[in-house]
Short mmCIF file of C-alpha atoms in Angstrom, two decimals:
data_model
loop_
_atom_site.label_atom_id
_atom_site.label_comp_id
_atom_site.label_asym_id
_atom_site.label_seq_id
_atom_site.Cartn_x
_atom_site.Cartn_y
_atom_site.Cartn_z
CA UNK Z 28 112.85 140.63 95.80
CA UNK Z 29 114.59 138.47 98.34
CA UNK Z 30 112.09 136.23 101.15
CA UNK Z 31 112.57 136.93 104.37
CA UNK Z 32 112.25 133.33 105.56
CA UNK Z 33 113.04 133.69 108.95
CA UNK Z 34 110.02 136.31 109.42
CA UNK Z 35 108.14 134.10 107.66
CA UNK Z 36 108.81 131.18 109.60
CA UNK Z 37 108.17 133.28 113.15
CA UNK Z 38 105.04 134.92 111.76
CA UNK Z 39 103.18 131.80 110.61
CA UNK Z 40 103.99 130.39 114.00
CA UNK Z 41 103.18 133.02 115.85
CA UNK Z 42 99.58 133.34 114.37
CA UNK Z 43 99.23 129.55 114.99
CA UNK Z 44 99.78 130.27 118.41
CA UNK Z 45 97.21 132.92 118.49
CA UNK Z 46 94.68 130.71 117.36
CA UNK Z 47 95.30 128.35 119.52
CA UNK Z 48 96.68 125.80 116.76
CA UNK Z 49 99.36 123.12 118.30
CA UNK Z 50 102.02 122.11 115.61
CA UNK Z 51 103.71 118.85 115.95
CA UNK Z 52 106.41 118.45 112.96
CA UNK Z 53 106.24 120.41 109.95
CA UNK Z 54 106.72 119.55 106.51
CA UNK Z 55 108.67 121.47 104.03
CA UNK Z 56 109.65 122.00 100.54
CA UNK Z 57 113.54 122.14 99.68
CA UNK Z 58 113.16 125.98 99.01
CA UNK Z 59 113.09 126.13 102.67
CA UNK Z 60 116.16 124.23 103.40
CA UNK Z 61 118.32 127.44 103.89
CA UNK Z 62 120.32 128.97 106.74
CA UNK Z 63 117.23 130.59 107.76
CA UNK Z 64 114.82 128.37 108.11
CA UNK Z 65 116.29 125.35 110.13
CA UNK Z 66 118.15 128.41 113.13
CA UNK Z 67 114.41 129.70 113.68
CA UNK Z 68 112.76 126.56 113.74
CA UNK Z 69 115.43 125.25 116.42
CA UNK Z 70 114.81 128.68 118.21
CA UNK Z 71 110.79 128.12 117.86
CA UNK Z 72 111.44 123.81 119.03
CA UNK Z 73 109.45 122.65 116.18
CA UNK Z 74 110.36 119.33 114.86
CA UNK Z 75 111.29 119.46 111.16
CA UNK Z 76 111.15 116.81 107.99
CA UNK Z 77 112.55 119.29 105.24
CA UNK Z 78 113.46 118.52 101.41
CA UNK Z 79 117.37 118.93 100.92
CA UNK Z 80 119.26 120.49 98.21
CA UNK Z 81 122.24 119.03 97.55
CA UNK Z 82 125.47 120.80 98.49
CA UNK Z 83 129.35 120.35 97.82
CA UNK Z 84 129.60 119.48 101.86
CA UNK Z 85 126.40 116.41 101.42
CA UNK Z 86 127.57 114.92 98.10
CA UNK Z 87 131.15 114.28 99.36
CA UNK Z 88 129.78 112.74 102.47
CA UNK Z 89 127.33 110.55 100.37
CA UNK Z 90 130.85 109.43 97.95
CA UNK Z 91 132.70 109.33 100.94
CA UNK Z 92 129.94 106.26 101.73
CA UNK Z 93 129.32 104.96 98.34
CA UNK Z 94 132.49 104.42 98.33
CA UNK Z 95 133.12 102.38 101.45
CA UNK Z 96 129.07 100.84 102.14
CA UNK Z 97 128.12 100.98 98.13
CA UNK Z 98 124.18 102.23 97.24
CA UNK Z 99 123.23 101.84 100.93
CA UNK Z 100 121.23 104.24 102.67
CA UNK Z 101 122.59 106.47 105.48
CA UNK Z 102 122.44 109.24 108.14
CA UNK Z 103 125.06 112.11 108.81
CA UNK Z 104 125.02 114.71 111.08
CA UNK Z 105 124.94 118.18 109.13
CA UNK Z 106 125.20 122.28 110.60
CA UNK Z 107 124.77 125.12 107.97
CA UNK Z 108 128.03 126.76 109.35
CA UNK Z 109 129.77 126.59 112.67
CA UNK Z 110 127.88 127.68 115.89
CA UNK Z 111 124.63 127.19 113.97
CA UNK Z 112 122.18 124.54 114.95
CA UNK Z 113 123.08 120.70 113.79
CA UNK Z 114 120.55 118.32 112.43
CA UNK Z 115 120.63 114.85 110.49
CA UNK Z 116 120.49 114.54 106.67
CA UNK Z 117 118.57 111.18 105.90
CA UNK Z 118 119.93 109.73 102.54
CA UNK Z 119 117.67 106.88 101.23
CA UNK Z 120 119.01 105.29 98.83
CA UNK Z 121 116.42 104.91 95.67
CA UNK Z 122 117.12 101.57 93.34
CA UNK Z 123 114.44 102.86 90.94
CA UNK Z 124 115.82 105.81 90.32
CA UNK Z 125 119.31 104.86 91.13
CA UNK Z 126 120.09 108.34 93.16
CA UNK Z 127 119.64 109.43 96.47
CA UNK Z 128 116.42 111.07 98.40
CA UNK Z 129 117.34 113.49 101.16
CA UNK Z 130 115.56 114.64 103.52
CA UNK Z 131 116.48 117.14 106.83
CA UNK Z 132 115.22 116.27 110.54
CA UNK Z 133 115.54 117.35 113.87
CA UNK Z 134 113.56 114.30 114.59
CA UNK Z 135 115.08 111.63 116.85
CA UNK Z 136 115.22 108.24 115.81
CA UNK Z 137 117.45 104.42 117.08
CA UNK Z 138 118.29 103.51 113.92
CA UNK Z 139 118.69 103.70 110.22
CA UNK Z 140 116.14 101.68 109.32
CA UNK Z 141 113.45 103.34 111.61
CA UNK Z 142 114.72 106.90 109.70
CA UNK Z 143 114.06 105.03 105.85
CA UNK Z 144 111.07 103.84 107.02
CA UNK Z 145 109.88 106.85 108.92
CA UNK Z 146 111.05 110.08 107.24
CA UNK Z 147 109.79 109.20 103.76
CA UNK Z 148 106.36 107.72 104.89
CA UNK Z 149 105.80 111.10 107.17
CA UNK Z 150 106.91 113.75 104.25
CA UNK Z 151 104.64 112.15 101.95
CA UNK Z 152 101.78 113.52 103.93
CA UNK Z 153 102.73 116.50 102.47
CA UNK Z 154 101.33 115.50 98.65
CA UNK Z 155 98.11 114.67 100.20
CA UNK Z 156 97.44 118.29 101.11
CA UNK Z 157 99.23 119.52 97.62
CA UNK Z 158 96.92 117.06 95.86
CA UNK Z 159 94.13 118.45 97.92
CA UNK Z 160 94.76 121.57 96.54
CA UNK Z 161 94.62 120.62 93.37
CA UNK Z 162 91.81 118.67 93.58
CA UNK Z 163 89.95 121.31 94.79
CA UNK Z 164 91.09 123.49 91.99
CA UNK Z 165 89.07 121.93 89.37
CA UNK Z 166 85.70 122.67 91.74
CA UNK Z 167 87.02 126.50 91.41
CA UNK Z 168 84.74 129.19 90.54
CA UNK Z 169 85.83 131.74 88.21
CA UNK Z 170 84.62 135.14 89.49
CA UNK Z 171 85.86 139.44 88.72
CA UNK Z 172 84.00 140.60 91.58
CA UNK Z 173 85.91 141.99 94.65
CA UNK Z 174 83.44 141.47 97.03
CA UNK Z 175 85.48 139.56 99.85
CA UNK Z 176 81.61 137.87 100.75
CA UNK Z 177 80.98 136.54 97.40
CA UNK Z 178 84.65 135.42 97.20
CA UNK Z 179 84.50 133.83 100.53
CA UNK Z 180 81.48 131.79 99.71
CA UNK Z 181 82.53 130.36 96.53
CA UNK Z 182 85.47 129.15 98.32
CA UNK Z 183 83.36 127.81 100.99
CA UNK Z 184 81.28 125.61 98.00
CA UNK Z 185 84.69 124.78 96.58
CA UNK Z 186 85.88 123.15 99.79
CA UNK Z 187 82.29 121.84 100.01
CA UNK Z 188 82.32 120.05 96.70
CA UNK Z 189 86.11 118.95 97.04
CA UNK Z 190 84.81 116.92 100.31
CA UNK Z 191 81.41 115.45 98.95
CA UNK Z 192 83.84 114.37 96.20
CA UNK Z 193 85.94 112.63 98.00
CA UNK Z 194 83.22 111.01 100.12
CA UNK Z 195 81.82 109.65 96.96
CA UNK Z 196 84.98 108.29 95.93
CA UNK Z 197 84.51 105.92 99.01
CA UNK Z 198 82.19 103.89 97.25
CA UNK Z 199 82.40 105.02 93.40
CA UNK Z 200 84.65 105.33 91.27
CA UNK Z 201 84.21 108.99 89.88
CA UNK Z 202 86.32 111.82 88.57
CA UNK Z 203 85.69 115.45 89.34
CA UNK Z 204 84.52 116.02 86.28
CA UNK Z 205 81.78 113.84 85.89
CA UNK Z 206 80.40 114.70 89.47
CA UNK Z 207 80.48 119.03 87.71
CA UNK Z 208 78.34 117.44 84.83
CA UNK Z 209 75.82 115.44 86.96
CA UNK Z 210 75.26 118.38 88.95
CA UNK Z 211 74.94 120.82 85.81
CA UNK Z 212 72.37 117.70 84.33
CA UNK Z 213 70.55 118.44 87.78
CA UNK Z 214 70.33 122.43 87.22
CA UNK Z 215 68.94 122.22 83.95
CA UNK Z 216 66.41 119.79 85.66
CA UNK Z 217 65.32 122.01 87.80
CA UNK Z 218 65.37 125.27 85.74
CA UNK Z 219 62.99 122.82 83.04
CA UNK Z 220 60.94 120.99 85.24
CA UNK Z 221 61.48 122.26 88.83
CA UNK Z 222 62.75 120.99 92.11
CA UNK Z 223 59.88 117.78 92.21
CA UNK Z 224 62.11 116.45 89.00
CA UNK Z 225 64.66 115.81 91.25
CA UNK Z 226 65.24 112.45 93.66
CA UNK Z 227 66.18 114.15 96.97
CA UNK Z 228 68.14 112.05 99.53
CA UNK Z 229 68.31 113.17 103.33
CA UNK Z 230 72.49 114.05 104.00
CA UNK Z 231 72.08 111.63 107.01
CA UNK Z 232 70.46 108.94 104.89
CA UNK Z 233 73.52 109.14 102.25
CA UNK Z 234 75.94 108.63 105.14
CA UNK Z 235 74.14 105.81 106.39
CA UNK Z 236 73.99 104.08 103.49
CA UNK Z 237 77.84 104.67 102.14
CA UNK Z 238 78.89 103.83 105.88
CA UNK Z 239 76.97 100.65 105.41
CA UNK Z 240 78.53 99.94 101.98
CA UNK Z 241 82.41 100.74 103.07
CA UNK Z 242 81.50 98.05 106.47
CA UNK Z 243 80.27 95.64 103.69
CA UNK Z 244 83.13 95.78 101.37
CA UNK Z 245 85.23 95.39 104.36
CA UNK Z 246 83.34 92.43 105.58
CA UNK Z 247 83.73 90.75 102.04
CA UNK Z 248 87.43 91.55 102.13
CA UNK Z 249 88.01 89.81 105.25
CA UNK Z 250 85.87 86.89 104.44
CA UNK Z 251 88.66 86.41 101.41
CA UNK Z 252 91.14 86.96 103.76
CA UNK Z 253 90.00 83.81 105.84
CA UNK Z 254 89.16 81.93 102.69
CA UNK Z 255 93.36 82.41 101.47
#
């Protein structure tokens, strides 16, 4: 069954609009670098930062330079076919991997060296939501029913735990794992011996004291800063 990308595309903004949700540049895997995609976003004026897959047309341009500027990064202007909208392709050059990173913008930019600095940096805030994700996976809670409540509340305590996870990761250094078995150590405490068994901590007390711990370690760090 073939996607229909460019519904896709005007859909999903179209329901951001409805809820009142302002977009500034989206970020996009290299299944969406297609010839429907990039015309609708140009249509919709959303700036773009999209994964490329390599053509014919974008590895003869990046010979073509090889060739005369060796393993140098670079910027070329790129259309799907003619009439269509035009866009850069930002190759950055990778020495680690010895092979080129490409990226598609609409994004505006003076130079070269603000695009390698710029394009990568922003795209990457795309793995922080796909790490999210996964994260939050390993909170998941494995249900049959259909019930769209209970399913919507488990999801809610997913989210819940993913975030008091990653608030305790401020200060500790803890694995989603071992946060599951403290709190299944604390159920069997309170199924044995009741809620008194447990220490309880006011929520606003907890933030007070890891704010006060992240201003301390940053008050030691810049001490050793001064110190160097």
């Amino acid at each position: 069954m073939n996607k229909n990308y460019s519904l896709l595309i005007e859909s999903l903004f179209k329901r951001l609009q409805t809820i009142g949700v302002k977009t500034g540049t989206v970020y996009l895997d290299r299944e969406f670098f297609n010839t429907d995609v990039i015309p609708k976003l140009d249509e919709l004026k959303v700036n773009f930062v999209i994964a490329v897959k390599s053509t014919q047309v974008i590895n003869r341009e990046l010979k073509n330079h090889q060739k005369e500027y060796g393993n140098t990064s670079t910027i070329f202007e790129y259309q799907f076919q003619k009439g269509g909208p035009s866009f850069n392709v930002v190759a950055i050059y990778n020495d680690e991997k010895k092979k080129y990173l490409l990226f598609a913008t609409n994004k505006k930019a003076e130079s070269i060296e603000k695009f390698e600095k710029m394009i990568p940096e922003e795209y990457r805030k795309r793995w922080n939501i796909e790490t999210g994700y996964r994260v939050k996976n390993e909170f998941k809670i494995r249900s049959c029913t259909k019930s769209p409540v209970a399913r919507l509340l488990f999801f809610i305590i997913q989210c819940i735990m993913y975030n008091v996870l990653n608030m305790l990761k401020s200060v500790l250094k803890i694995t989603a794992y071992e946060l599951k078995s403290l709190i299944n150590e604390d159920i069997n405490k309170v199924v044995r011996y009741g809620l008194k068994s447990l220490n309880f901590i006011p929520v606003s007390v907890l933030l007070d004291c890891l704010r006060w711990v992240n201003e301390e370690r940053n008050r030691v760090l810049r001490t050793r800063l001064t110190i160097i």
